[in-house]
PDB file of C-alpha atoms in Angstrom:
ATOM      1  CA  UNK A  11     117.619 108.644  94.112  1.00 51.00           C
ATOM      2  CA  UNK A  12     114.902 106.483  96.007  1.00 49.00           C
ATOM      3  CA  UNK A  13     112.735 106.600  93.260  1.00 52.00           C
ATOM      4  CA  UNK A  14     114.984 104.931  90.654  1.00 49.00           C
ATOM      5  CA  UNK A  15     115.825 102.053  93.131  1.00 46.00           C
ATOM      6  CA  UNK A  16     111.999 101.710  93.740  1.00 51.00           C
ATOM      7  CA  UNK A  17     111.451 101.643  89.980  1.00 52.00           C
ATOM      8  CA  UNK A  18     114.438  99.104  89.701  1.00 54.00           C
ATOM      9  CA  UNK A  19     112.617  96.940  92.247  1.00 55.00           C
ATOM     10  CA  UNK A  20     109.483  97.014  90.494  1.00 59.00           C
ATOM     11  CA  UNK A  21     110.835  95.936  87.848  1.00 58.00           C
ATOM     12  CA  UNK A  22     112.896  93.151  89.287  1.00 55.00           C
ATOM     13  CA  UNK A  23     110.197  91.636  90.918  1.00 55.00           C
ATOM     14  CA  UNK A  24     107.955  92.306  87.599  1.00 57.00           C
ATOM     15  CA  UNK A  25     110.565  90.184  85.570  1.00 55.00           C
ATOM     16  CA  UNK A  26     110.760  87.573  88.227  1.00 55.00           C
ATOM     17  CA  UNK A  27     107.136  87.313  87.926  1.00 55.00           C
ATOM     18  CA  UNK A  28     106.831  86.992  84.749  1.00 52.00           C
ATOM     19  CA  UNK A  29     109.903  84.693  84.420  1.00 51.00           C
ATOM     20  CA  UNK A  30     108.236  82.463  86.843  1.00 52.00           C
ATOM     21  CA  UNK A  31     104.843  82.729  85.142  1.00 49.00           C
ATOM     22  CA  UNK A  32     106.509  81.642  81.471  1.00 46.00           C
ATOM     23  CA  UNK A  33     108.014  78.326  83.179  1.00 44.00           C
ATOM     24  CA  UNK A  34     104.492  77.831  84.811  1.00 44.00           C
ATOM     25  CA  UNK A  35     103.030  77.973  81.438  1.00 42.00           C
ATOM     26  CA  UNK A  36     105.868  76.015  79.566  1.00 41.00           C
ATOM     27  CA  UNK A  37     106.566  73.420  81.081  1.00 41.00           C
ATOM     28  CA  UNK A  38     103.000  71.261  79.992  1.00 42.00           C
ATOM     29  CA  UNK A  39     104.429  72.126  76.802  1.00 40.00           C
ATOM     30  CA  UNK A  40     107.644  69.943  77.013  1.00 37.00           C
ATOM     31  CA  UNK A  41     106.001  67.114  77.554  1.00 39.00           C
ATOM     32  CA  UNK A  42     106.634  66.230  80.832  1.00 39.00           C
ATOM     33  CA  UNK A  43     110.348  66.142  80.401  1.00 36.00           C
ATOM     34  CA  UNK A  44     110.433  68.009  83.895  1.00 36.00           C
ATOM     35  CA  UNK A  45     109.782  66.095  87.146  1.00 38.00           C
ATOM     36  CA  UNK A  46     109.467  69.698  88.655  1.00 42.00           C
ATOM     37  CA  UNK A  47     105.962  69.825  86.358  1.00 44.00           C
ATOM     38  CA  UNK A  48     103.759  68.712  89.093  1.00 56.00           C
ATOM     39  CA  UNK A  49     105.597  70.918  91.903  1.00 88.00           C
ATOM     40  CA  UNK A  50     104.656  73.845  90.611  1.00 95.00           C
ATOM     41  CA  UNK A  51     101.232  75.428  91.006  1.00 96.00           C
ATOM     42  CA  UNK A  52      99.943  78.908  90.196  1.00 96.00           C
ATOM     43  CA  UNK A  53     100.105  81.810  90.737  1.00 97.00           C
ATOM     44  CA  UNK A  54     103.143  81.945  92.096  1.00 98.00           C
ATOM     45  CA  UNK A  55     105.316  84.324  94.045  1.00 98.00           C
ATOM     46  CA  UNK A  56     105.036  87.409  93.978  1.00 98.00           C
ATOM     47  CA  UNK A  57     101.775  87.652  94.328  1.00 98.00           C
ATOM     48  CA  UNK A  58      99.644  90.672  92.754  1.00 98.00           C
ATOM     49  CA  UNK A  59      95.911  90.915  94.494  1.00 98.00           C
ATOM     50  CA  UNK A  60      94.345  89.196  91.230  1.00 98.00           C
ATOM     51  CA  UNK A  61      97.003  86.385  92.110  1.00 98.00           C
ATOM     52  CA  UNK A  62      96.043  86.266  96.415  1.00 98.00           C
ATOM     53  CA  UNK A  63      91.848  86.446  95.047  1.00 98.00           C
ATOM     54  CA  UNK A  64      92.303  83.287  92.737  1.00 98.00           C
ATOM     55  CA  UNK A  65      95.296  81.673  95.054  1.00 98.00           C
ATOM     56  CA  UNK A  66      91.901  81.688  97.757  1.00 98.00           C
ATOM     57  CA  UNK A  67      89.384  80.527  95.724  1.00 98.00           C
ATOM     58  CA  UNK A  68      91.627  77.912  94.214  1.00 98.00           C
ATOM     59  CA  UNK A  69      92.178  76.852  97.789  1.00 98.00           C
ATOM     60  CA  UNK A  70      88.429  77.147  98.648  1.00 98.00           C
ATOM     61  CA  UNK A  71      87.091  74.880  96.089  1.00 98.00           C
ATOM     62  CA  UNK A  72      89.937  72.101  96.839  1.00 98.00           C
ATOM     63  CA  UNK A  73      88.999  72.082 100.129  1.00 98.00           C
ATOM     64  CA  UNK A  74      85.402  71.816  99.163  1.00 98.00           C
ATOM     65  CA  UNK A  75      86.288  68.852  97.092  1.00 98.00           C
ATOM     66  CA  UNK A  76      86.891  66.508 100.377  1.00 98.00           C
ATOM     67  CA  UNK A  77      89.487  64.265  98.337  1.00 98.00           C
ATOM     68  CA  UNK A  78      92.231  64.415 100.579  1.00 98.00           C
ATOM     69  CA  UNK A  79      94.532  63.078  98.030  1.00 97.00           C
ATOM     70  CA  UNK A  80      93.795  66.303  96.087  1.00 97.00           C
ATOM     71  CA  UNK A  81      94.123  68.661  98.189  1.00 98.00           C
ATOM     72  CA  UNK A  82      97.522  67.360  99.556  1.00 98.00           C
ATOM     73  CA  UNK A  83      98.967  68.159  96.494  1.00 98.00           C
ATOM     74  CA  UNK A  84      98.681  72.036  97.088  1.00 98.00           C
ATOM     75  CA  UNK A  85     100.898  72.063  99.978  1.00 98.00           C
ATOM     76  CA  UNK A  86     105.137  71.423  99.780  1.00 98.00           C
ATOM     77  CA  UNK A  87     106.037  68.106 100.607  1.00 97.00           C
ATOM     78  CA  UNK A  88     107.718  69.708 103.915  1.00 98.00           C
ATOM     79  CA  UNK A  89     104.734  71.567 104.810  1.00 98.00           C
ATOM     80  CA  UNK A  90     104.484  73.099 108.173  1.00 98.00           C
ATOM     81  CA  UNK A  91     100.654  73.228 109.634  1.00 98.00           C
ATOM     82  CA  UNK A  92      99.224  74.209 113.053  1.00 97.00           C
ATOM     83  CA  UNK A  93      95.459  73.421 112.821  1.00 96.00           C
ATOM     84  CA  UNK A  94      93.583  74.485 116.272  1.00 94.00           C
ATOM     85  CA  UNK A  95      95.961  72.019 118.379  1.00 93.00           C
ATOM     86  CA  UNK A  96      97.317  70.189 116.229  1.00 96.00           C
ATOM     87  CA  UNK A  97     101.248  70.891 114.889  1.00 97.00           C
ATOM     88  CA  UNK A  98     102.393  68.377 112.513  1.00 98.00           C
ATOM     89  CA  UNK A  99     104.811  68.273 109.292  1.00 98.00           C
ATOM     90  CA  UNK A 100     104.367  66.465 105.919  1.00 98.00           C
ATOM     91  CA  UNK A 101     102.286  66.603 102.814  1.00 98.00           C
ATOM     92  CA  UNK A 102     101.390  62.935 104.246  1.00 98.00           C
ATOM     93  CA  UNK A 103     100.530  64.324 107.338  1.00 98.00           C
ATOM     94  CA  UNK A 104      98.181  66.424 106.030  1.00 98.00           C
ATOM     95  CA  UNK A 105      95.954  63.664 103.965  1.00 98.00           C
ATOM     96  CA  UNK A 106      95.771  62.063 107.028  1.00 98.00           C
ATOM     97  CA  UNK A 107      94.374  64.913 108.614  1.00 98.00           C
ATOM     98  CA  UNK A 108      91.812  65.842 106.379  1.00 98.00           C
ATOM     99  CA  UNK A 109      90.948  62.304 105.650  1.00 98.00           C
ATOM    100  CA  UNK A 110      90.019  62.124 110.097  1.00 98.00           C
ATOM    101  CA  UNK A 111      88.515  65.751 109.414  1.00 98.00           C
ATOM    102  CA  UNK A 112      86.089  64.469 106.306  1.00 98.00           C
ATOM    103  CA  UNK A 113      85.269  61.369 108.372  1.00 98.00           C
ATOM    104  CA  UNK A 114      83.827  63.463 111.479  1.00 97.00           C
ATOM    105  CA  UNK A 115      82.725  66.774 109.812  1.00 98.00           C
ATOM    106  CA  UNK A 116      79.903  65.343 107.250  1.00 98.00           C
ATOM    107  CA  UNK A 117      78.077  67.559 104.369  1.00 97.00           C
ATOM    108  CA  UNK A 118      81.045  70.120 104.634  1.00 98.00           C
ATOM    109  CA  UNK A 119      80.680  73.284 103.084  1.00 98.00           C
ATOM    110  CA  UNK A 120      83.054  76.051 103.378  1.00 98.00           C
ATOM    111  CA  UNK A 121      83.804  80.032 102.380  1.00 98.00           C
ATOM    112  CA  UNK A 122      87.062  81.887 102.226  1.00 98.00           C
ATOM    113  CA  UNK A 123      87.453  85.005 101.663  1.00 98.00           C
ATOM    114  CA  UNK A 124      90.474  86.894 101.063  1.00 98.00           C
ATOM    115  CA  UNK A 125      91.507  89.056 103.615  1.00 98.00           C
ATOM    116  CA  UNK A 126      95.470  90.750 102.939  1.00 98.00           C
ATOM    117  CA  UNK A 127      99.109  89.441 101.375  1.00 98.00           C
ATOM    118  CA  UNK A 128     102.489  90.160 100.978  1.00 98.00           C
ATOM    119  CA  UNK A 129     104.756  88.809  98.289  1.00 98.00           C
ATOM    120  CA  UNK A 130     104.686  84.938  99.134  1.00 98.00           C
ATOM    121  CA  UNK A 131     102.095  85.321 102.254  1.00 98.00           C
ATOM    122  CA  UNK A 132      98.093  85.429 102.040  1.00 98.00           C
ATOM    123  CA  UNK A 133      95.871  85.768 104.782  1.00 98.00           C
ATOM    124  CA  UNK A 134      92.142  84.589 104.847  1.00 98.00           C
ATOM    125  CA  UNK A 135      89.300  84.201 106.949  1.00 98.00           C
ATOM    126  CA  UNK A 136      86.427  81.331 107.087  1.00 98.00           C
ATOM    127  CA  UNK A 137      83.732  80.040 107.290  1.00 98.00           C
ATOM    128  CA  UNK A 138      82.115  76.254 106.800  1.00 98.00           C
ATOM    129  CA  UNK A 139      79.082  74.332 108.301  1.00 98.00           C
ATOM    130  CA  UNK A 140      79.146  70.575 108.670  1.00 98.00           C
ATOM    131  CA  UNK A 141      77.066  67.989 110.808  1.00 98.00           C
ATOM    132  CA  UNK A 142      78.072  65.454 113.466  1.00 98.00           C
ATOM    133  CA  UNK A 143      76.972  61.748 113.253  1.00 97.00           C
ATOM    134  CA  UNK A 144      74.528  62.580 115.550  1.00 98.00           C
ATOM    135  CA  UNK A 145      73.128  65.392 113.016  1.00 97.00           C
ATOM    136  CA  UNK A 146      74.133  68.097 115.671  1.00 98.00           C
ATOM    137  CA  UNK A 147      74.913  71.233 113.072  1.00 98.00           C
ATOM    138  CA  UNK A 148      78.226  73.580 113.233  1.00 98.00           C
ATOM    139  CA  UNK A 149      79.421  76.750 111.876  1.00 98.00           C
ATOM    140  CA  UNK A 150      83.370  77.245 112.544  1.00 98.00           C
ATOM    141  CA  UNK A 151      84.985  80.649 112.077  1.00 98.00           C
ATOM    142  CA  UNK A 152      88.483  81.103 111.186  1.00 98.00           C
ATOM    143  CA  UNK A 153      91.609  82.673 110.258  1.00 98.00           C
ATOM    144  CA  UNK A 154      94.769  81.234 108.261  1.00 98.00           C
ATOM    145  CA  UNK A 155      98.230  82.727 107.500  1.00 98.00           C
ATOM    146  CA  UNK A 156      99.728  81.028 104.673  1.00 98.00           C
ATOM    147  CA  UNK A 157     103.599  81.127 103.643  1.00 98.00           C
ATOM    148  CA  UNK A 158     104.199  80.208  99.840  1.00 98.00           C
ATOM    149  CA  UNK A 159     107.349  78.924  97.948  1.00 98.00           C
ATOM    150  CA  UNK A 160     108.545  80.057  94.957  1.00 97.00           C
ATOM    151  CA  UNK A 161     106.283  77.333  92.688  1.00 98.00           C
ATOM    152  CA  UNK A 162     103.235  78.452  94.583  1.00 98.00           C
ATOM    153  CA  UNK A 163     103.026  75.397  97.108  1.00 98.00           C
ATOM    154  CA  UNK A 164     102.259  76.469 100.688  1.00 98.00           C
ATOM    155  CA  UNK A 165     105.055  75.900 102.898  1.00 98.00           C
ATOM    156  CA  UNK A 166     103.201  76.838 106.246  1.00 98.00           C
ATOM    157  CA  UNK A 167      99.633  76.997 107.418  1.00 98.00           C
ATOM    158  CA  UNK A 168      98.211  78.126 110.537  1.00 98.00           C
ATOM    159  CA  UNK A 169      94.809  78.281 111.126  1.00 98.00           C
ATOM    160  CA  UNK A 170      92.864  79.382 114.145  1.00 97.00           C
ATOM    161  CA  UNK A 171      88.980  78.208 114.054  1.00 97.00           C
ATOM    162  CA  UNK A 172      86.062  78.504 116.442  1.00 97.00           C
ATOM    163  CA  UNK A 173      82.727  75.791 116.689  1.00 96.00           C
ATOM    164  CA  UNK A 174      79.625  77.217 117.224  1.00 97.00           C
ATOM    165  CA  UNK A 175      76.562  74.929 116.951  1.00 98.00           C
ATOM    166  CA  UNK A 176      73.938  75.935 115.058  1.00 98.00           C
ATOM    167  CA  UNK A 177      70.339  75.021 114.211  1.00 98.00           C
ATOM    168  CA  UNK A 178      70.034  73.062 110.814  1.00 97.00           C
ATOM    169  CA  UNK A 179      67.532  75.978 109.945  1.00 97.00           C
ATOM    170  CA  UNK A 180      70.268  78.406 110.410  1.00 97.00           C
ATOM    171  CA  UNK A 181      72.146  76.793 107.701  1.00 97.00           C
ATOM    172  CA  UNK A 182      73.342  79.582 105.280  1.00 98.00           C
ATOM    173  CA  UNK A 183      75.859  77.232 103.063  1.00 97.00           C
ATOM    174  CA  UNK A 184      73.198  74.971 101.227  1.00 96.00           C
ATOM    175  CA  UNK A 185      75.007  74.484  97.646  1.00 97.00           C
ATOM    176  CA  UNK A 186      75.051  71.045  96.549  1.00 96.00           C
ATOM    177  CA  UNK A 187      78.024  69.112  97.733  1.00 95.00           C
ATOM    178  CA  UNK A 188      81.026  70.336  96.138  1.00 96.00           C
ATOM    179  CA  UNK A 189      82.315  73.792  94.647  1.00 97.00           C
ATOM    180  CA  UNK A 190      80.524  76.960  95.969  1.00 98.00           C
ATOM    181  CA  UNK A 191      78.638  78.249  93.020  1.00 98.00           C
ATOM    182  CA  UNK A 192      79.906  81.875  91.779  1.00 96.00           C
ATOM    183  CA  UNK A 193      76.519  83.150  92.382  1.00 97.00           C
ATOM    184  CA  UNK A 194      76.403  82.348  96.068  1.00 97.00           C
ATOM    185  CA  UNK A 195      77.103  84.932  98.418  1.00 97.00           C
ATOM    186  CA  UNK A 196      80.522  85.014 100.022  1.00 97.00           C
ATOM    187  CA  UNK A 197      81.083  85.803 103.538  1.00 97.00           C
ATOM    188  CA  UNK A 198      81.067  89.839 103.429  1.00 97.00           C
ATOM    189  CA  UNK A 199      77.320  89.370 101.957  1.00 97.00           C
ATOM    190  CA  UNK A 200      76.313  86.640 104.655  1.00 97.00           C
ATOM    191  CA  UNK A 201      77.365  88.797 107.456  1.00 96.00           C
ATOM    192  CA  UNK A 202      80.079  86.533 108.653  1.00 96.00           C
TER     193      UNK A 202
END
């Protein structure tokens, strides 16, 4: 019957979930005796829509920390990105992207919002304002697709953003510098 092999499945994928999950939460526990420890980052596959919300935000305040060398470490070390033009491949790659981006896109603040997943995909939309050297403000628009492995490190990114200069007194992402508080709006509420 196609309801007991859906009900199997289910509960495969429950079990690998929760197999995965008990490994996540173990290994700390062993005191390091893994090198695998620091590979692994959750949630991981599959993901439930609890684990896509906080897999976005987790992303979103990284990003928002501008420390390249952090936010690296979220991505597999054979990570595949397309960022507007740019195609490139390496967790190194990517610090030395963001460190470039950082440098030219100053008092950064950005929004993601959670937009659909599969088991080891999410899909966002964004937003973030910046300023040029020249104090010349920016709001870019965008969308990624992002491909996870199985320890919750994103194996692909592609992200498709939009520039459009704005008046400083347009400005709708004002937090101080860092993590977006939880009480600030998110992009639904803005109207983005």
């Amino acid at each position: 019957h196609p309801e007991a092999f859906a009900l199997r499945g289910e509960k495969a994928r429950l079990a690998l979930q929760l197999r995965r999950k008990v490994l996540v939460w173990a290994l700390p526990s062993l005191g390091g005796a893994f090198s695998t420890m620091s590979k692994v980052r959750p949630p991981v596959p599959p993901f439930s829509y609890e684990d896509a919300v906080k897999k976005v935000r987790a992303a979103e305040d990284g990003w928002n920390s501008r420390d390249p060398s952090k936010v690296k470490m979220a991505y597999s070390e054979d990570t595949a990105w397309r960022n507007r033009a740019e195609i490139f491949t390496g967790r190194e790659k990517v610090e030395e992207f963001l460190t470039r981006k950082w440098e030219k896109e100053l008092e950064y603040r950005l929004i993601k919002e959670y937009w659909a997943h599969g088991e080891d995909k999410i899909a966002v939309r964004f937003a973030y304002e910046y300023r040029d050297d020249s104090g010349n403000w920016f709001r870019a628009y965008g969308n990624e697709n992002w491909w996870f492995d199985e320890n919750g490190l994103m194996k692909v990114r592609h992200a498709s953003i939009n520039d459009k200069p704005i008046a400083e007194a347009d400005r709708l992402f004002k937090w101080p510098q860092g993590r977006r508080p939880d009480d600030h709006p998110g992009l639904t509420d803005l109207g983005l």
